[in-house]
Amino acid sequence: MTVEILSDAMKRIASADQEPEELGGGFGGPNGPAEGPVWFKEGGFLLFSDIHGSRRMKYEPGKGISLDKEGTANANGQTRDRQGRLVACHHFSRCVDRLEADGSVTVIADRYRGLKLNRPNDVVVKSDGAIYFTDPPPRPPLTPPEHTPELDIAGVYRVSPDLKEINMIVRSFDNPNGLTFSPDESILYINDSNRHRKLIRAYDVEGNGMVDRGSERLFCDMRGDDRPGVPDGMKVDVEGNVYCTGPGGIWVISPAGEHIGTINTRAVNMAWGGDDWTTLYFTGPTTLNRIQLKIPGIPVPRGDL
């Protein structure tokens, strides 16, 4: 059984015999797996990170996978902003940056209160242009051993749309990793990929873009499942179902927090794509894959239908 059906709600998303398709392999290594997929609808292609190779790869349906860029400072999570620019987290340069239309690079964040960030991991952009990213602790070889940590906190941050202000919005995680918004952006989901935690928490988003820390609540607890896999990449569909890597594959969780099914596979991160946003592309430790689903995901950038 490729797709584990735990609720009738999952049958609206995928059938039990639906098979993922491997699109290519040979990526990743001890310095990090394949990661950070992001779809460019106007170009009909997907970019993803090969952390270990410090490369950005490009997948074009019908053409296969090619090298897009070498020397990415071990980039990990990637997304696009309202203008369609690529926003990426980098382990080795310990920053989040943006690729401009003219090919230049703008650093979005590399310090908090004057101290160098740990290891920016994953990133999302809200529809107002604010940028949110996770910054787990340093972890060689994902970060060079000579990089002396300056922050003693694993934080989640928000950068204002004008890039002038950075705020730590959450500091209660051991290893903050994936993050995503609900379809209406009223909830921010953040997961903890510490192998002993394996949790997704939810936070109410306030009108100014900050989160209400008092609203922190457990959304999903994966600790009872001892299959290989931890929370990492995370996305939502247009109906508010949350897709998160976890034990056994990609968990699908209803907006109420019910685990309704699992796509049984090895997965690290994922991205919606295709002409109608119903193709779920996902990276495994060394591979790029896809599976066709029945409910579309939230476009990136938001509103790009």
Tab-separated table of C-alpha atoms in Angstrom, residues 15 36 76 141 146 148 159 163 193 196 237 280 295:
chain	number	residue	atom	x	y	z
A	15	SER	CA	-6.044	6.595	-3.516
A	36	GLY	CA	14.201	23.081	-0.706
A	76	ASN	CA	18.626	24.472	2.175
A	141	PRO	CA	28.932	18.919	9.049
A	146	GLU	CA	35.135	26.463	12.649
A	148	THR	CA	31.707	29.437	16.516
A	159	VAL	CA	11.694	40.001	8.769
A	163	LEU	CA	13.820	44.253	5.473
A	193	SER	CA	12.634	17.816	14.070
A	196	HIS	CA	12.741	12.967	20.698
A	237	ASP	CA	-3.399	22.608	0.543
A	280	LEU	CA	3.375	17.361	-4.940
A	295	ILE	CA	-6.620	18.746	-4.006
